[in-house]
Structure formats: C-alpha cells, structure tokens
Coordinates of C-alpha atoms in Angstrom, one line a residue:
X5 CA 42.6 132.4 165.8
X6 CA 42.7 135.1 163.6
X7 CA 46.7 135.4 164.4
X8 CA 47.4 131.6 163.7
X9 CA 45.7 131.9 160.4
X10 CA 47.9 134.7 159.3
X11 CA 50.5 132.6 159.9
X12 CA 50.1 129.7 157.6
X13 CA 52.1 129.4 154.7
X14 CA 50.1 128.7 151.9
X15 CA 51.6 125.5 150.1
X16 CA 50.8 127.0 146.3
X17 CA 50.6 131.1 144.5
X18 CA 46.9 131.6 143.8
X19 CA 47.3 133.0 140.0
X20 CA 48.4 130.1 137.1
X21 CA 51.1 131.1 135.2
X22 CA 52.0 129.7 131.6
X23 CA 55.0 129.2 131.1
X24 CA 57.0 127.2 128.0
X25 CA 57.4 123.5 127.9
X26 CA 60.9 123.7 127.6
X27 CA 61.8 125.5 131.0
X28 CA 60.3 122.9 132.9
X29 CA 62.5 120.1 133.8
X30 CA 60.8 117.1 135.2
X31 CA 62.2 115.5 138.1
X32 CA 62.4 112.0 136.3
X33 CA 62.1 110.3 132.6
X34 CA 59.0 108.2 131.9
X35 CA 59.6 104.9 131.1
X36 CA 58.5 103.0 128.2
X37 CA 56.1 100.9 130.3
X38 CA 54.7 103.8 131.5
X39 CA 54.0 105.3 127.7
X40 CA 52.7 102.3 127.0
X41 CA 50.1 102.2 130.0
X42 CA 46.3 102.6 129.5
X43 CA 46.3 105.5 132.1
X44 CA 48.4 107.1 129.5
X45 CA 46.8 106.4 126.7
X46 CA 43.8 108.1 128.5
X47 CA 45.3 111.0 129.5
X48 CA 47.3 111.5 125.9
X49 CA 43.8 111.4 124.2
X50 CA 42.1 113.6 127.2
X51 CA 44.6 116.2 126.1
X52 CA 43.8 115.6 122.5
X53 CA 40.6 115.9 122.8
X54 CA 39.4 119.0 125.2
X55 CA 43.0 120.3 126.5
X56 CA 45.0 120.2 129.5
X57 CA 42.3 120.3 132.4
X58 CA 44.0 120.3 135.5
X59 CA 47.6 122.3 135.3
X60 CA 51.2 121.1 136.0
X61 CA 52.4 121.9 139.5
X62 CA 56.4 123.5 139.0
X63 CA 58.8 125.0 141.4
X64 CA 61.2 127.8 140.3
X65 CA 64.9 127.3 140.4
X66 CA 67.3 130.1 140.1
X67 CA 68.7 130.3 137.0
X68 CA 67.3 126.6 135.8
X69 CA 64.2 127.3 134.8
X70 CA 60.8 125.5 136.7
X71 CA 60.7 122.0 138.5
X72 CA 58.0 119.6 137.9
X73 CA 56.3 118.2 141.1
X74 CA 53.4 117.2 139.5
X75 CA 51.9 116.0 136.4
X76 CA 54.9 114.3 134.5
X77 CA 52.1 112.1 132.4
X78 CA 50.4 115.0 131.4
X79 CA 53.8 116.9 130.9
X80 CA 54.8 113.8 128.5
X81 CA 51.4 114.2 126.6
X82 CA 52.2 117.4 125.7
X83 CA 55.9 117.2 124.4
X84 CA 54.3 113.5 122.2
X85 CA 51.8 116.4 121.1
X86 CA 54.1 119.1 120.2
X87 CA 52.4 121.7 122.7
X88 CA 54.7 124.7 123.8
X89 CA 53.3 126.6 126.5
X90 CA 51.3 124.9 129.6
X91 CA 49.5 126.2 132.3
X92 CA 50.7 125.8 135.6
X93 CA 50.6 126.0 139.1
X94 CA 53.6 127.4 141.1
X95 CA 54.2 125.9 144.5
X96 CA 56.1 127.9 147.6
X97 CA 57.6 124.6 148.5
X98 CA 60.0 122.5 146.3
X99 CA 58.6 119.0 148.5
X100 CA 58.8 115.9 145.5
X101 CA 55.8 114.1 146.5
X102 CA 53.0 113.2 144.0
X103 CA 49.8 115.7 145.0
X104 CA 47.7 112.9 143.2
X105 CA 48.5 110.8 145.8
X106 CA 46.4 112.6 148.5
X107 CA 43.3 112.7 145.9
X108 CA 40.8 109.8 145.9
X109 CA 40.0 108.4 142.8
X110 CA 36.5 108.5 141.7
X111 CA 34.5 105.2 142.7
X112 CA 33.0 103.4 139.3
X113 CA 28.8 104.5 140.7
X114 CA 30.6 108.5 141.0
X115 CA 31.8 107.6 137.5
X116 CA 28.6 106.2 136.1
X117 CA 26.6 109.5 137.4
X118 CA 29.2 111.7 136.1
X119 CA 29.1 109.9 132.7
X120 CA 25.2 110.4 132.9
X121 CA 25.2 114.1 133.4
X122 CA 27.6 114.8 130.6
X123 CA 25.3 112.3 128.1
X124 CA 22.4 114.6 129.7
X125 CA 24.0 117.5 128.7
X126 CA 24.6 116.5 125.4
X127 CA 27.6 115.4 125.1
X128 CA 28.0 112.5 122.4
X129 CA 29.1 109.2 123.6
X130 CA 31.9 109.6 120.5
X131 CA 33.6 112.6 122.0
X132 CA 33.2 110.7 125.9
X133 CA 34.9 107.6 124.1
X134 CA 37.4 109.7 122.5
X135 CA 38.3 111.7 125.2
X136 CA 39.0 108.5 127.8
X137 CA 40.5 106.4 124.8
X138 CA 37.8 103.8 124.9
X139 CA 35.1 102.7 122.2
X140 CA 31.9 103.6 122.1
X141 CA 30.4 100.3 123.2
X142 CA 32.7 100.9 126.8
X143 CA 31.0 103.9 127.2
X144 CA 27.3 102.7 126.8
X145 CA 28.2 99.6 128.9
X146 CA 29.1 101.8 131.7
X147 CA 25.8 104.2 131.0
X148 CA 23.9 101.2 131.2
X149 CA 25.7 99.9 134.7
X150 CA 23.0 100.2 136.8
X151 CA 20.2 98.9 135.2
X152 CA 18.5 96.2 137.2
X153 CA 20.5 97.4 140.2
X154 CA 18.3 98.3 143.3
X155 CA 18.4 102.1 144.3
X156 CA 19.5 101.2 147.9
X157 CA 22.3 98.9 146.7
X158 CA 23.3 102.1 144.2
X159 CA 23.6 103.9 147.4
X160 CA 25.6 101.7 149.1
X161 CA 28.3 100.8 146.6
X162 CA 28.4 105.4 145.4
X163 CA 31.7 106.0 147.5
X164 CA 33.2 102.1 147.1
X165 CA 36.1 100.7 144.4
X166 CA 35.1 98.3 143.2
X167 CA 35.5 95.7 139.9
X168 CA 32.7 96.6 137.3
X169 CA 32.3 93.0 137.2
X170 CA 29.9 93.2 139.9
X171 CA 27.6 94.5 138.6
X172 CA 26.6 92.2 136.0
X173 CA 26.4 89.5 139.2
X174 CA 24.0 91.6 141.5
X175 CA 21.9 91.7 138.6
X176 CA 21.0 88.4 138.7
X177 CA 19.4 88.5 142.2
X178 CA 16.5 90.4 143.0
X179 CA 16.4 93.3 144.8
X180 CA 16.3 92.0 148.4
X181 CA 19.6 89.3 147.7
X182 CA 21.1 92.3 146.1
X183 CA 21.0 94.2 149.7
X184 CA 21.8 91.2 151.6
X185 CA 24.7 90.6 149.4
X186 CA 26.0 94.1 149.7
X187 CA 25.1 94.3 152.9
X188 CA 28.0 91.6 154.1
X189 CA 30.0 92.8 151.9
X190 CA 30.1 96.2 153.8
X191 CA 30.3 93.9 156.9
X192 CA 33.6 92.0 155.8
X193 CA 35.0 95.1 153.9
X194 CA 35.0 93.1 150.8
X195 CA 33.6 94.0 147.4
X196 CA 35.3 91.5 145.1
X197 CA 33.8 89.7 142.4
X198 CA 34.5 86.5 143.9
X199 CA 32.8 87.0 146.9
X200 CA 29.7 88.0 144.9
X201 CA 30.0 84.5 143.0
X202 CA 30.2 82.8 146.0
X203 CA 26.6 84.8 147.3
X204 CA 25.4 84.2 143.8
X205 CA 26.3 80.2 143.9
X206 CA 24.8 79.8 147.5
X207 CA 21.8 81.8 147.4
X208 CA 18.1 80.2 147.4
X209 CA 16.4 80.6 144.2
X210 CA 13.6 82.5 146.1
X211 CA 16.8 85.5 146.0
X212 CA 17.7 84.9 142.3
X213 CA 16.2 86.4 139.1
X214 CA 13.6 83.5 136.7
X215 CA 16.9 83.9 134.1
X216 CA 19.4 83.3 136.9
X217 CA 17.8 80.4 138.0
X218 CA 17.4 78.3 134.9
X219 CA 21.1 78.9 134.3
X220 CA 22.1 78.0 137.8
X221 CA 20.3 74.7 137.5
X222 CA 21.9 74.0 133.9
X223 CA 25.3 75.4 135.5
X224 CA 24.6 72.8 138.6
X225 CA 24.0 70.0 136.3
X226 CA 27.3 70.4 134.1
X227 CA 29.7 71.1 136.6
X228 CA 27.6 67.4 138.2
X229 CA 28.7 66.2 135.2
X230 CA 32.0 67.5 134.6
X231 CA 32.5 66.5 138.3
X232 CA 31.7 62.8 137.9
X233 CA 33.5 62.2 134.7
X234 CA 36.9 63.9 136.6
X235 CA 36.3 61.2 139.2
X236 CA 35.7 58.5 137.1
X237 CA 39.3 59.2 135.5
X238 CA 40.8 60.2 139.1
X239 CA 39.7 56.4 140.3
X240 CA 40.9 54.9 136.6
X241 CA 44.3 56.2 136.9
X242 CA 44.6 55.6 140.6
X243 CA 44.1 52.1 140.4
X244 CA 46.3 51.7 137.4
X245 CA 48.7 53.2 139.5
X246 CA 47.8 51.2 142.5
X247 CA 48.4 47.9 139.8
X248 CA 51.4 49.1 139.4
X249 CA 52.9 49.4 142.6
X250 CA 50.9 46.8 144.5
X251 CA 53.5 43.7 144.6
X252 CA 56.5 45.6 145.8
X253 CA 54.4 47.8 148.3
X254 CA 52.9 44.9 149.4
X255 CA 56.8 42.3 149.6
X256 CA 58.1 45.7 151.6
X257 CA 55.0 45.7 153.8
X258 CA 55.5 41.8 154.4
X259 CA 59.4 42.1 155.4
X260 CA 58.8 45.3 156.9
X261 CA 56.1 43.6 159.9
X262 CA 58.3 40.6 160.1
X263 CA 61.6 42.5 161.1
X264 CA 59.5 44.9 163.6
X265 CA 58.2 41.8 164.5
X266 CA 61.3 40.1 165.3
X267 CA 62.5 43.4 166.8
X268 CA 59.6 43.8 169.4
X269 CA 60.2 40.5 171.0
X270 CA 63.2 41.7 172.3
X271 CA 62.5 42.9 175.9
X272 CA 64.1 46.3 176.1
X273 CA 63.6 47.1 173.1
X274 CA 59.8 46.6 173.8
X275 CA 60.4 48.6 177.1
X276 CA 61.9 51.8 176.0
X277 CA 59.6 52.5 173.4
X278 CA 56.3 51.8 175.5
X279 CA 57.8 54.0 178.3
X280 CA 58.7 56.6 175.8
X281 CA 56.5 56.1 172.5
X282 CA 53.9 54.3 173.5
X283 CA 51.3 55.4 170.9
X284 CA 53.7 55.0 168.2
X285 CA 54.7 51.4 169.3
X286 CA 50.7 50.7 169.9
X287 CA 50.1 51.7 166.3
X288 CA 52.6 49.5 165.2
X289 CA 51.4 46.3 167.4
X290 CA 48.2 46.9 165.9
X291 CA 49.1 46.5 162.1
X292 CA 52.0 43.4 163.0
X293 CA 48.5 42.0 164.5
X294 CA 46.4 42.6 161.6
X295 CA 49.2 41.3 159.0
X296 CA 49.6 38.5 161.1
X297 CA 48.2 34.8 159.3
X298 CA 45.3 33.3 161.5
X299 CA 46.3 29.8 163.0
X300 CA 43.6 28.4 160.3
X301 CA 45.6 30.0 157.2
X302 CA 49.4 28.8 158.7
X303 CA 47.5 25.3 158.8
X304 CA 46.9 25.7 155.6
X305 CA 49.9 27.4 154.4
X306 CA 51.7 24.2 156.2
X307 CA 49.3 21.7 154.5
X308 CA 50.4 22.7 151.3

C-alpha cells in the first residue's frame, strides 16, 4: 500500500509561488458578456475588497512564461485592477479543464450560515455587501432567510440548490405543511418554486399560516372573479364569431349531407365503405339521419 502511494503523481507543487501578471498567458480572452456578468462583478469587488483568496492555477512553458488553467475571471480582475504580481499555484500537469468544475457550489442554507458566522464575528453587513457586490438590504434579506422556517425543514434543504424564492413560500405554512412539503419534494427530486406554489395553493388551511389564509381566500376570490369575467368575454366573442359564420357553415352542412346522401344510395359505394370503414360510414348515416326533415316538416315545407 505503502508502495502504490509512493507512486502517485501529485497533480499540483505544494508551495505557491507569485509570480507577475504579465508572464501568465491565459488560455483564452474573456468576452464582453462575460465582463459584464454578475459572477464577475462579484469576484471584481471580492478582489477589491479583501484580495485574491483562492490563487490562480498556471503551468510553466519553456521559454513562454506560465499557462493559466485556472482562474481567468479572477486573472481579468486583476489586470481591470492594475495588480502586478499574483499568487499561484503551479500544476505538474498542463490538462485545460476548469478545477472549478469538480467543486460544488455552496447550497443558499450553507450560505445563509456562513453569512451568520461572519455577522457573528463582527463583520459589518457594508463590508459583506461590498465584498459580493450586492446592497446591504440583499444581505439582511438573506440573514433573515430562515425566519419562520422550521429547524427540521432547515435541515433538510442545508446541502440542496435551490431558488431563494422558497423560502418566502414555506413560510406561509406552518411547521408541519412545511415538512410535508419538503418532504415530497425530496421524494420527486424537485425543489422549484413552482412546485411549492402548487403545495401552497392545494394545501388545507389547517397547514397554512392565519396571514396565508386570509390572502388565499382574497386570492381565491379574484382569480373567481378574474375567471368569470374571461369567460363571459370568451362566450361574447365566440358567439359573435359563431353569427358570423353560421349561414355559410350551415348552406355547406346542407349540400354537404345531400351529396353524401345521394352518394350512399349507391350500392357499392355503400358496400365498400361498411366492409372497410364501417365506423366512419355509421358516423356519417347518423348525422344524414339527424339533418334529415321529418315527414311532418316536408308536409309543411310542401304546403307552402
């Protein structure tokens, strides 16, 4: 064991080196879009604010300076900020893959604790809002995330992505529609906001919050309203429409059962299609017979 340990290559040199900007070429240009990102903008202001955390990964070329493997973001915040030495990490192996890739991002409830321990610590939310390139009123939103939310749902959702969205929705259950609703939402492997609507809509007022309920039953009612009066116009225009139509739909109709008609009398014709479309010719028979004038109204027809 000891043997196949000494062995392994390790992928990266265990000391950081800083080296200058200006010998590291990066292994592609950022585009506008990219500059103009808000995961940019975050990182520009991170490196603003408190310095370059986690260092560039490079590979040395002979005679070309250092290859950039990793970090070309951070690599562009720093030219935009005029810096001219960076710290960074020399891999054994010149493989262009992003190492970000294989790192999970941190879930929103990781995020919230995080954000917690550095208000605990005394950070100020100013310097937290500066550093992320946010206001301060993000910041306290996301300190304030949890409140209402029930520890055992808290639990549930730490290691999930999810929409921050939610939040505000699972507050307006109580605790035990909170589970529920988390609960099948760890059973289907789905923790988007519109699924928790669609809990929220459904659920019995005995799972909703006092506040919820009152505006569910206002909500109800308008969207009964708003309901009724697109129906109303729906049937208005449809039978303006119908008015429009109806003498030429119903002069086609008339000729159309007259010729069919006059076309099912004929023997073969009748033949073939009730050996080989009978329900088609049945359906047919059936609206001939229906269109058809009762003895009674060709008396009268003849009267007149």
């Amino acid at each position: 064991m000891k043997r196949a340990a000494a062995n392994l290559r390790s992928a990266f040199q265990n000391n950081i080196l800083t080296l200058p900007l200006s010998s590291i070429v990066p292994q592609r240009n950022a585009t506008a879009e990219a500059l103009r990102s808000s995961i940019f903008k975050q990182i520009l202001s991170s490196v603003r604010e408190i310095g370059l955390i986690e260092p560039l990964v490079v590979f040395p070329q002979e005679g070309k300076g250092f290859l950039l493997l990793d970090g070309h973001l951070r690599f562009e915040a720093l030219k935009i900020l005029g810096t001219e030495e960076v710290n960074c990490i020399l891999s054994t192996d010149d493989e262009s893959y992003t190492y970000n890739k294989r790192v999970n991002h941190i879930p929103p409830v990781a995020q919230h604790f995080m954000l917690m321990e550095a208000l605990k610590s005394g950070v100020a939310e100013e310097r937290i809002a500066a550093t992320l390139n946010v206001d301060v009123a993000a910041i306290r939103r996301r300190a304030q995330m949890l409140e209402g939310i029930c520890p055992e749902v808290v639990e549930m959702l730490r290691d999930k992505k999810l929409s921050l969205e939610l939040f505000p929705i699972l507050r307006k259950m109580k605790a035990i529609g909170q589970i529920a609703t988390v609960e099948l939402m760890v059973l289907r492997n789905d923790y988007s906001v519109s699924f928790a609507k669609t809990r929220l809509a459904i659920s019995p007022p005995a799972l909703l919050t006092q506040a919820s309920i009152a505006r569910q039953n206002k909500a109800n009612s308008d969207a009964a309203d708003t309901l009724l009066g697109e129906d109303t116009d729906g049937i208005i225009q449809n039978l303006k429409a119908i008015e429009e139509t109806y003498g030429t739909d119903v002069l086609t109709l008339t000729v159309t059962c007259a010729y069919l008609d006059r076309l099912f009398k004929e023997e073969k014709i009748k033949y073939y299609l009730d050996r080989h479309h009978p329900g088609p010719l049945e359906t047919l028979m059936t609206i001939i017979s229906d269109l058809r004038p009762s003895p009674t109204q060709e008396r009268a027809s003849k009267g007149q």
